[in-house]
Coordinates of N, CA and C in Angstrom, one line a residue:
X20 N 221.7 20.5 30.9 CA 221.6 20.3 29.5 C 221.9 18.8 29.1
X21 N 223.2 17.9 29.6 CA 223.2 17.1 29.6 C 222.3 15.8 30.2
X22 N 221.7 16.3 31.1 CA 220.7 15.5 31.8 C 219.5 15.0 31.0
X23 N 219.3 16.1 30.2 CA 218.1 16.5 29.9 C 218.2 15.7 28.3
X24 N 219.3 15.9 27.6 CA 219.5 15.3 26.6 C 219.7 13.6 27.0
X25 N 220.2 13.2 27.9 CA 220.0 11.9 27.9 C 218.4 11.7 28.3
X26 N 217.7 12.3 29.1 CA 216.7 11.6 28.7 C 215.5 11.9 28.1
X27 N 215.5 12.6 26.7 CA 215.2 12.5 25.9 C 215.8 11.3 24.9
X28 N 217.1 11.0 24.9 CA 217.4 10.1 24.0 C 217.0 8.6 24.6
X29 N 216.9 8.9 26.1 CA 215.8 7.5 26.7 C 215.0 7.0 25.8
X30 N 213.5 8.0 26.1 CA 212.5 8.1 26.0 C 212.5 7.7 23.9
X31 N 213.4 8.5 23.3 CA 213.5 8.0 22.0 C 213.7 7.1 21.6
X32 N 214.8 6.6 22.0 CA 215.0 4.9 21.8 C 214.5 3.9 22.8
X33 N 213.1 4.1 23.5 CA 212.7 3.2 24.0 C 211.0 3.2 22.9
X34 N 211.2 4.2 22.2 CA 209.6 4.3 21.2 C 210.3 3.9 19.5
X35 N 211.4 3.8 19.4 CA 211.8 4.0 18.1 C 212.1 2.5 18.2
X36 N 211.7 2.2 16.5 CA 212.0 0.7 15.8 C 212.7 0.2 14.9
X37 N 213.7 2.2 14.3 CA 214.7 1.9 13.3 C 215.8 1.9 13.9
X38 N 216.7 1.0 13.6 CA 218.2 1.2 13.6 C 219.1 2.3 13.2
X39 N 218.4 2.4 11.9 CA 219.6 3.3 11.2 C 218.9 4.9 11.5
X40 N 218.6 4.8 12.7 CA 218.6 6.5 13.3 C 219.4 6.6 14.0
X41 N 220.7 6.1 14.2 CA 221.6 6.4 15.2 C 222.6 7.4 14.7
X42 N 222.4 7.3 13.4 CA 223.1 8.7 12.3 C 222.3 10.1 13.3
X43 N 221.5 10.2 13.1 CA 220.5 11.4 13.4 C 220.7 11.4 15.4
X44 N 220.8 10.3 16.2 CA 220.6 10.7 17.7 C 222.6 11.1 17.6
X45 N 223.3 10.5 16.6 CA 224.7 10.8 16.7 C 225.1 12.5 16.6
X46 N 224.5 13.2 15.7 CA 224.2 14.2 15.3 C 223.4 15.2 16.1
X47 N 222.3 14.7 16.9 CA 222.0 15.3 17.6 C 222.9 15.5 19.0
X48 N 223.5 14.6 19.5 CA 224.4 14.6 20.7 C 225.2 15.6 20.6
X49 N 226.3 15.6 19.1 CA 227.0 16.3 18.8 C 226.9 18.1 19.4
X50 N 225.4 17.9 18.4 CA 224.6 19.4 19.0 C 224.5 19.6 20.4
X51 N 224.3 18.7 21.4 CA 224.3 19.3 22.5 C 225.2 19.4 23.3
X52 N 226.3 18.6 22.6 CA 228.0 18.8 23.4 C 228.6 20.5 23.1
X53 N 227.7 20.6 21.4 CA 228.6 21.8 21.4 C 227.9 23.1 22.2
X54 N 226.6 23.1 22.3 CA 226.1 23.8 23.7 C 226.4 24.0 24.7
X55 N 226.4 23.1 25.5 CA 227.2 22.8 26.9 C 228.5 23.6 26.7
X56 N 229.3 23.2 25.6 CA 230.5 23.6 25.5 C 230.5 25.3 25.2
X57 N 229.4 25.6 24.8 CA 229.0 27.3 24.6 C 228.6 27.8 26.3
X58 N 228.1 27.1 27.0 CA 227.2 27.6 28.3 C 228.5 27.6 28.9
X59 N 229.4 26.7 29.4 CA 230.6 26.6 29.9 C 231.3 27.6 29.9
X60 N 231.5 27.8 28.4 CA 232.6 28.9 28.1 C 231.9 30.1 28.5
X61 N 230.6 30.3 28.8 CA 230.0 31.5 29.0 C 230.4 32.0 30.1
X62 N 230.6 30.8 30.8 CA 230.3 30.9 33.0 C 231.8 30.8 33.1
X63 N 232.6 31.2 32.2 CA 234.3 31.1 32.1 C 234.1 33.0 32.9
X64 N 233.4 33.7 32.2 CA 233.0 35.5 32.6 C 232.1 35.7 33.8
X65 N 231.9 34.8 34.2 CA 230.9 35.1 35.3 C 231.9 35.5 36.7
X66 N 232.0 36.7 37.1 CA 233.0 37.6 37.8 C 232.9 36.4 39.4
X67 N 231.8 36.1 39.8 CA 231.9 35.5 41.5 C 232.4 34.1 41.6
X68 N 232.4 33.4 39.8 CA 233.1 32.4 40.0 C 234.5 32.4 40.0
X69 N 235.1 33.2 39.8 CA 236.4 33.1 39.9 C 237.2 32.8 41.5
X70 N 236.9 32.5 42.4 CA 236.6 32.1 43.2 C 236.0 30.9 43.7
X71 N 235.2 30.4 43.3 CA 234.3 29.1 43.3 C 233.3 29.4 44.1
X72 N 232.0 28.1 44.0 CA 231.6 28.3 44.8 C 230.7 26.8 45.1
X73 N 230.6 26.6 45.6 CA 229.6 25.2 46.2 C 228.2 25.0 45.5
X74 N 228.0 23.5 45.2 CA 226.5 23.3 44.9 C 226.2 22.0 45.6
X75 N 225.0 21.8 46.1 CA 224.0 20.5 45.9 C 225.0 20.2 47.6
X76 N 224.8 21.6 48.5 CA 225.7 20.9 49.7 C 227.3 21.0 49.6
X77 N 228.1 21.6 49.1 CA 229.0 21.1 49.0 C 230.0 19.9 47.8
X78 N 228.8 19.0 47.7 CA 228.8 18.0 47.0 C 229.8 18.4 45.6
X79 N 229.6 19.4 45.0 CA 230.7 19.7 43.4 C 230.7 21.4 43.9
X80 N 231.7 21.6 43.3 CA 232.6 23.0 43.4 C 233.0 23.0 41.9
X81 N 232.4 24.3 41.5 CA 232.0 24.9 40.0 C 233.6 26.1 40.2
X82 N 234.5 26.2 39.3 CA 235.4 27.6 39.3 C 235.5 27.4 38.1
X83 N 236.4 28.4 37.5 CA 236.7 28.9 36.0 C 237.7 28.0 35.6
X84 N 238.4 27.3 36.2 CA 238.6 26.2 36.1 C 238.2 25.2 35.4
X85 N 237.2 24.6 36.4 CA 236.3 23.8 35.8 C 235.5 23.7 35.0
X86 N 234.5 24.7 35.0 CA 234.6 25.4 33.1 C 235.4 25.1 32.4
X87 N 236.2 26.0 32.2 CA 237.5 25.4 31.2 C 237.2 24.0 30.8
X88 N 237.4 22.9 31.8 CA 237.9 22.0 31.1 C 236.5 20.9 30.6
X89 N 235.3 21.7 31.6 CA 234.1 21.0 31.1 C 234.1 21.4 29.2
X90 N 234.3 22.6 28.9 CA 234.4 23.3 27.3 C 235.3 22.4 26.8
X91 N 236.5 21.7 27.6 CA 237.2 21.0 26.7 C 237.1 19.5 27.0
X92 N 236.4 18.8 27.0 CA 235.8 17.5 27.3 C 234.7 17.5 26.0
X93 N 233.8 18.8 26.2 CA 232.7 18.7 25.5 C 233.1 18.9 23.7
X94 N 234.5 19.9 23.5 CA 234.8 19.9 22.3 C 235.9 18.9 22.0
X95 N 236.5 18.0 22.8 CA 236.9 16.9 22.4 C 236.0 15.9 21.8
X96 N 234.7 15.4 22.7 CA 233.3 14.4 22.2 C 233.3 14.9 21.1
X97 N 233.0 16.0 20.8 CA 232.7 16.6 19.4 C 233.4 16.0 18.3
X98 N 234.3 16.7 18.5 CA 235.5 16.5 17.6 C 235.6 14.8 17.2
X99 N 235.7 14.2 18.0 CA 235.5 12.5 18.2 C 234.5 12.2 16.9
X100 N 233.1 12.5 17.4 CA 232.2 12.1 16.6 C 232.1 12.6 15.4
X101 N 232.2 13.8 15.1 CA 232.2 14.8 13.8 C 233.0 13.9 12.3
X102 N 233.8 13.5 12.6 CA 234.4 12.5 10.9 C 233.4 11.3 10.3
X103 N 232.8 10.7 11.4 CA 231.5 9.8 10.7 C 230.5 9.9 11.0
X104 N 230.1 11.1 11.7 CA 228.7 11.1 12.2 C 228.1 12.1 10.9
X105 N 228.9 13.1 10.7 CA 228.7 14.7 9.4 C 228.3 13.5 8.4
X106 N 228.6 13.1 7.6 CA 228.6 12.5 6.6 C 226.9 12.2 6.3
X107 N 227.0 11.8 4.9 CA 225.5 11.2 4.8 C 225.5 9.9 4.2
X108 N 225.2 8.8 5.0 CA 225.3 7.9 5.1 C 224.2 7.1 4.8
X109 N 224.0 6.3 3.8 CA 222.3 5.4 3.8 C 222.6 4.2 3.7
X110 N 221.9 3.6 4.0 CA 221.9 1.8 4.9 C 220.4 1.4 3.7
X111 N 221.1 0.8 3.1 CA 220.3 -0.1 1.8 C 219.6 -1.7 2.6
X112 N 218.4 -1.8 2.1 CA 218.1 -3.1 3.0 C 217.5 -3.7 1.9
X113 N 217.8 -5.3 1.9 CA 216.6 -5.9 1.1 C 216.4 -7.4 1.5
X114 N 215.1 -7.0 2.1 CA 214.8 -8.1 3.2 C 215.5 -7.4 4.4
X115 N 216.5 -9.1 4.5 CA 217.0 -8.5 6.2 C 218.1 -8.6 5.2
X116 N 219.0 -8.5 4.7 CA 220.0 -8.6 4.3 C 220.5 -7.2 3.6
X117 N 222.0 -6.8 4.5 CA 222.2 -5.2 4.6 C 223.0 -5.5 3.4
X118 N 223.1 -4.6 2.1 CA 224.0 -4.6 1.3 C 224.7 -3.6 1.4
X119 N 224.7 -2.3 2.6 CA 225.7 -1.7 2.4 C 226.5 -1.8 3.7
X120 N 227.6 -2.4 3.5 CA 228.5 -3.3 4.7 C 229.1 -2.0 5.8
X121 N 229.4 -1.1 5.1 CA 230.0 0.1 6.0 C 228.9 0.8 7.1
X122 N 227.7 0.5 6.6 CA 226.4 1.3 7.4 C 226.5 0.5 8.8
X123 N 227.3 -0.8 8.8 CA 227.1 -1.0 10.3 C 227.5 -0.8 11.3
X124 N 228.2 0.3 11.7 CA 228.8 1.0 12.6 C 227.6 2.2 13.1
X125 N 226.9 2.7 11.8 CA 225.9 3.3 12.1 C 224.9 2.7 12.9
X126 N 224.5 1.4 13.2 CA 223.2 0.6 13.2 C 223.2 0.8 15.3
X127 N 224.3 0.9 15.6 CA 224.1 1.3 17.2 C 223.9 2.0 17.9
X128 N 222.6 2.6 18.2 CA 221.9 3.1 18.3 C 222.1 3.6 19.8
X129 N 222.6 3.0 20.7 CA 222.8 3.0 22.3 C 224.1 4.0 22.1
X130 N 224.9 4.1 20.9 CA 226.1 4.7 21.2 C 226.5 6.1 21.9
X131 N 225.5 6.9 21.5 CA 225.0 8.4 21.6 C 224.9 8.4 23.1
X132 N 223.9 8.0 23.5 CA 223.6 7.7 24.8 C 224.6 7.2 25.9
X133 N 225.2 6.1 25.7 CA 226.6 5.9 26.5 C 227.6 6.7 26.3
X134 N 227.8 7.4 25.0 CA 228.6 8.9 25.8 C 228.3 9.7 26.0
X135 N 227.4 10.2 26.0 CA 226.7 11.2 26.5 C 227.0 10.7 28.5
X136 N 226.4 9.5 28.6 CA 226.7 9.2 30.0 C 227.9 9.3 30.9
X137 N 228.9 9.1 30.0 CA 230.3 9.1 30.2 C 231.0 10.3 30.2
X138 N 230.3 11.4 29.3 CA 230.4 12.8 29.6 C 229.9 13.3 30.7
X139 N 229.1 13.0 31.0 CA 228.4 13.5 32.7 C 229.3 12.6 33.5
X140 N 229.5 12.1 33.6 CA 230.6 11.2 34.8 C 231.7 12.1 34.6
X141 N 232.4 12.3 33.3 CA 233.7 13.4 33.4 C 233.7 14.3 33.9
X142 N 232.2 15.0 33.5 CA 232.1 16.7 34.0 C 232.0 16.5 35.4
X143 N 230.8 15.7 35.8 CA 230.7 15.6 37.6 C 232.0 15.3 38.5
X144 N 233.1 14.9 37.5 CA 234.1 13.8 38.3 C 235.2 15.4 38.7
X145 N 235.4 16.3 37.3 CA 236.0 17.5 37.7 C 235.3 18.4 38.9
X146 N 234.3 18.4 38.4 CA 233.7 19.3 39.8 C 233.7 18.9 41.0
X147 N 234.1 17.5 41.3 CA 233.8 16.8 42.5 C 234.4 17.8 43.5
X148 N 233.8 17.6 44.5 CA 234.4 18.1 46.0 C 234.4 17.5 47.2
X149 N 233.3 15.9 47.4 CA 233.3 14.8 48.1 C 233.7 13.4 47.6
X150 N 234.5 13.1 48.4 CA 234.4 11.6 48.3 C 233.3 10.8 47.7
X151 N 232.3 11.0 48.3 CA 231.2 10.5 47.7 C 230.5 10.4 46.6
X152 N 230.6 12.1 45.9 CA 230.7 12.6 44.8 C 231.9 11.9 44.2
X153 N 232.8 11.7 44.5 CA 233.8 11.3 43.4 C 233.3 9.6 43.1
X154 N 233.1 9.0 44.1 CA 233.0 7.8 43.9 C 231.7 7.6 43.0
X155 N 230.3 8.3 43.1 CA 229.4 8.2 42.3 C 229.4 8.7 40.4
X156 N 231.0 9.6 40.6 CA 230.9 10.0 39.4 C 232.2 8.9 38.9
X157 N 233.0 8.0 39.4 CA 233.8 7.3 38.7 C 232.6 6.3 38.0
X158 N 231.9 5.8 38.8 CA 230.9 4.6 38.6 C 230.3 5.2 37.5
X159 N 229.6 6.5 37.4 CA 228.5 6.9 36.8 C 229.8 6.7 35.4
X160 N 230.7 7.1 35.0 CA 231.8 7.0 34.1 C 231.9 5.9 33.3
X161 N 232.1 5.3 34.3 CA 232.6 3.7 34.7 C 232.0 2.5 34.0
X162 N 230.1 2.8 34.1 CA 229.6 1.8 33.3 C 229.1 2.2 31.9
X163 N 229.3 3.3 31.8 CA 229.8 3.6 30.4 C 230.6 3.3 29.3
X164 N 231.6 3.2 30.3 CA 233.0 2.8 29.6 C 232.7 0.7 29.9
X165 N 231.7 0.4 30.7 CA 231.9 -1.0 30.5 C 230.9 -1.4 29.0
X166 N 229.9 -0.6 29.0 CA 229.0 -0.9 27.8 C 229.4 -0.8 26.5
X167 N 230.5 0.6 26.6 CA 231.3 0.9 25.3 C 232.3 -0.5 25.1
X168 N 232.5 -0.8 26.0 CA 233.7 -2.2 25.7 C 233.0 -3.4 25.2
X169 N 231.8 -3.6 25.2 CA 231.1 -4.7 25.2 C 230.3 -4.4 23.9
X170 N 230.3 -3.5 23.1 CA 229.1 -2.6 22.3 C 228.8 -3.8 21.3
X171 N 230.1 -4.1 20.6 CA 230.2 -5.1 19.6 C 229.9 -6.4 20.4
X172 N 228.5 -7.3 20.7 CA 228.0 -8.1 21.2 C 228.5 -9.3 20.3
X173 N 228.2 -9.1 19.0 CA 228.9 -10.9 18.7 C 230.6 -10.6 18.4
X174 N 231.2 -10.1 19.2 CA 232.1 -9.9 19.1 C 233.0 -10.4 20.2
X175 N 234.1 -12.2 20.4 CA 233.8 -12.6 21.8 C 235.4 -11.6 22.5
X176 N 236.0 -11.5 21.7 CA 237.4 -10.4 22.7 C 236.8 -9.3 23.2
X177 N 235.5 -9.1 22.6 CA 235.0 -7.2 23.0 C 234.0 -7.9 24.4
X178 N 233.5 -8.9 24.3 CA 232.3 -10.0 25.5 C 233.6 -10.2 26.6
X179 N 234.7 -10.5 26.4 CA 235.7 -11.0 27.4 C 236.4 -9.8 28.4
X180 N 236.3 -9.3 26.7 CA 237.3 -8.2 27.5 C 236.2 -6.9 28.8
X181 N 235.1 -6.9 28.2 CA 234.1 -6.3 29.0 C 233.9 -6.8 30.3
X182 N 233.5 -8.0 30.5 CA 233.8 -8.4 31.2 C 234.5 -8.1 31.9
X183 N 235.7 -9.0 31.8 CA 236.8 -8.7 32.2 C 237.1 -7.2 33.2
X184 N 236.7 -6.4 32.8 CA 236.5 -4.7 32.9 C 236.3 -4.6 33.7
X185 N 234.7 -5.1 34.0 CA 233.8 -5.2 34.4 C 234.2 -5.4 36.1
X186 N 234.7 -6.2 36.1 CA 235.2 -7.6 37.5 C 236.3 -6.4 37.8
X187 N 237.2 -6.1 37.4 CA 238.1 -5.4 37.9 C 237.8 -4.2 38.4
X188 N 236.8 -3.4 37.7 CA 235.8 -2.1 38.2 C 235.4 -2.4 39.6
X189 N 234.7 -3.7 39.4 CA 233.9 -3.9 40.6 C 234.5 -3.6 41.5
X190 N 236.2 -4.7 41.9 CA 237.1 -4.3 43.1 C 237.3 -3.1 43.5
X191 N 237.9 -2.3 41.9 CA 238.2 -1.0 42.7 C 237.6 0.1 43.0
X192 N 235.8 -0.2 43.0 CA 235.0 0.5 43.6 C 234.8 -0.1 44.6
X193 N 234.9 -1.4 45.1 CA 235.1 -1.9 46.9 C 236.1 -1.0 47.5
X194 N 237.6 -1.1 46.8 CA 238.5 -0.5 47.9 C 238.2 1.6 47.9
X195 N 238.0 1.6 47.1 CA 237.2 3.2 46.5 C 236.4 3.4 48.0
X196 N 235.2 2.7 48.0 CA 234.5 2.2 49.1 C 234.8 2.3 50.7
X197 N 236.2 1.1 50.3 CA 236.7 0.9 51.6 C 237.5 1.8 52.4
X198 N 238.4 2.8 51.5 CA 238.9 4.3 51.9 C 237.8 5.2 52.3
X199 N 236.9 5.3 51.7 CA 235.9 6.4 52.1 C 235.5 6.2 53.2
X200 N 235.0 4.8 53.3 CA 234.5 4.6 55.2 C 235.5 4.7 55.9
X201 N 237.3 4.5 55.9 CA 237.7 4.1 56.9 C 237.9 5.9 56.9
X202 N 238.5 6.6 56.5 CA 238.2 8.2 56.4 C 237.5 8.9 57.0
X203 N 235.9 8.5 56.7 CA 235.0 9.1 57.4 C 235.3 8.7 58.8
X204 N 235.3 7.3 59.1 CA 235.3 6.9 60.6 C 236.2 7.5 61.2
X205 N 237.6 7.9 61.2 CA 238.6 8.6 61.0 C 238.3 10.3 61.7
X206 N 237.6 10.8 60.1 CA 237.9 12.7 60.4 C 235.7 12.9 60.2
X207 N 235.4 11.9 60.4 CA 233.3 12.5 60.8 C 233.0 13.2 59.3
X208 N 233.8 13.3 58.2 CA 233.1 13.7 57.3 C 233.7 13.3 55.9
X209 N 233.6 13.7 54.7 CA 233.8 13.0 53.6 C 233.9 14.6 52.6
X210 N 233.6 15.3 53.3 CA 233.9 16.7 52.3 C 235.9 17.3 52.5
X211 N 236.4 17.3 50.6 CA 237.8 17.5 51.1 C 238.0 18.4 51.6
X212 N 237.4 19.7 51.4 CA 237.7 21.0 52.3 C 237.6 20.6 53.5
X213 N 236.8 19.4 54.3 CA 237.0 19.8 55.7 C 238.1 19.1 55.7
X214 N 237.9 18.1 55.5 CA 239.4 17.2 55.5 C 240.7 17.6 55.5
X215 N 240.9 19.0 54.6 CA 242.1 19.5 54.5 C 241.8 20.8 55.9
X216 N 240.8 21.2 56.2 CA 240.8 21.5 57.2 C 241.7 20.9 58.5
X217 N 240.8 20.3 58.7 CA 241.1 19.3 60.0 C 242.5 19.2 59.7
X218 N 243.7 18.1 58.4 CA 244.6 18.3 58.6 C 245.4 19.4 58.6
X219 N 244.9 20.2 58.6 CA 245.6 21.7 59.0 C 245.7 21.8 60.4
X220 N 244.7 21.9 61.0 CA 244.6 21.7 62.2 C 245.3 21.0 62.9
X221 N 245.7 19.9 62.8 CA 246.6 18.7 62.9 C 247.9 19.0 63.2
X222 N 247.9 19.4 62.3 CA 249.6 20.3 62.0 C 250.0 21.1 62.8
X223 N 249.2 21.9 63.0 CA 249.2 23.2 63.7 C 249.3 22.9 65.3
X224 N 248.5 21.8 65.7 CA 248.8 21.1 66.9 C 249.9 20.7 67.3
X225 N 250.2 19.9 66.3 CA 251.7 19.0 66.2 C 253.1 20.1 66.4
X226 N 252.7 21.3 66.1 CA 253.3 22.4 65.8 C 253.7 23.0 66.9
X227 N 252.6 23.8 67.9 CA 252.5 23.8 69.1 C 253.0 23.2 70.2
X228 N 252.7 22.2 70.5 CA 252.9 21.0 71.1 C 254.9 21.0 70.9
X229 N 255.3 20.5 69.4 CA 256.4 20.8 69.6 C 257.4 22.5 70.2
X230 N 256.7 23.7 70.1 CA 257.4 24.3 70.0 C 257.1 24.7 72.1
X231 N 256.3 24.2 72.7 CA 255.9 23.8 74.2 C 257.1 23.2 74.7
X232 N 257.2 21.9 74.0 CA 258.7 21.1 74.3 C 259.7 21.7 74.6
X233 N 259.9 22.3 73.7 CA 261.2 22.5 73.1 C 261.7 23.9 73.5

């Protein structure tokens, strides 16, 4: 659902030439957070998840759980957007000169879309179950939250401070990086179930071993 709504809102705002439709893609987002947020809570009843169970490999682990808190992510965004998005709002033009000063918060059109993207990074980030998966959904988050920092372009604290973000993201997806390989080289995989396997295993050795001794 969320997939599908960003790219539709691609495809929209790569054909559209008004600004002041970001009221309407705002409003539409809203609508599909509160879906998601209905499908979620649906698969909260669904008897085999209660238990969990694996998708895409392993890769994310779906439980009732995780539901849960995708339903509360999705009606937080909501909730977020809902005090200026509900409203009806009209952006007066004459020429290029905007006479209604409050409409420019409406005029960002990219806004919908970068959270929407940052909602899929949160959702994928809870369900995560690999390393890899985690690290693809901090990033996928990640440059969301660098675009949101930067949104206000002639704006130079919002240019610096993005930046700024930005450079520091970078590193701690190196060292994000740098754990994951030295891990894998380590225990041969990147899934935490085996991982917590294996250290079980470990243990259990260590266990042995001492009670041999002793």
């Amino acid at each position: 659902m969320l997939f599908l709504s960003i790219i539709l809102l691609l495809l929209s705002n790569a054909i559209t030439s008004r600004r002041d439709k970001s009221i309407l893609y705002s409003r539409a987002t809203i609508t599909v957070l509160l879906i998601a947020a209905f499908i979620a809570y649906d698969n909260l009843f669904i008897l085999f998840l209660a238990k969990g169970i694996g998708i895409f490999g392993g890769l994310f682990h779906t439980t009732a759980t995780t539901n849960f808190f995708h339903v509360f992510i999705c009606i937080i965004t909501s909730v977020i957007f809902s005090p200026n998005r509900l409203l009806f709002t009209k952006l007066i033009y004459n020429g290029t000169l905007i006479l209604n000063k409050m409409g420019e918060q409406f005029k960002i059109i990219e806004y919908s879309l970068i959270i929407l993207f940052i909602v899929t990074g949160s959702v994928f980030l809870i369900s995560t179950s690999d390393l890899v998966s985690i690290f693809l959904s901090v990033e996928l988050q990640s440059y969301g939250l660098y675009l949101l920092s930067t949104i206000y372009r002639d704006s130079e604290p919002a240019t610096s401070g993005g930046l700024m973000y930005f450079l520091l993201g970078g590193l701690s997806s190196c060292f994000i990086l740098l754990g994951t390989a030295l891990l894998y080289a380590n225990a041969g995989t990147t899934n935490l179930d085996s991982l917590y396997i294996i250290t079980s295993i470990s243990n259990v050795s260590k266990d042995n071993i001492t009670d041999v001794l002793y």
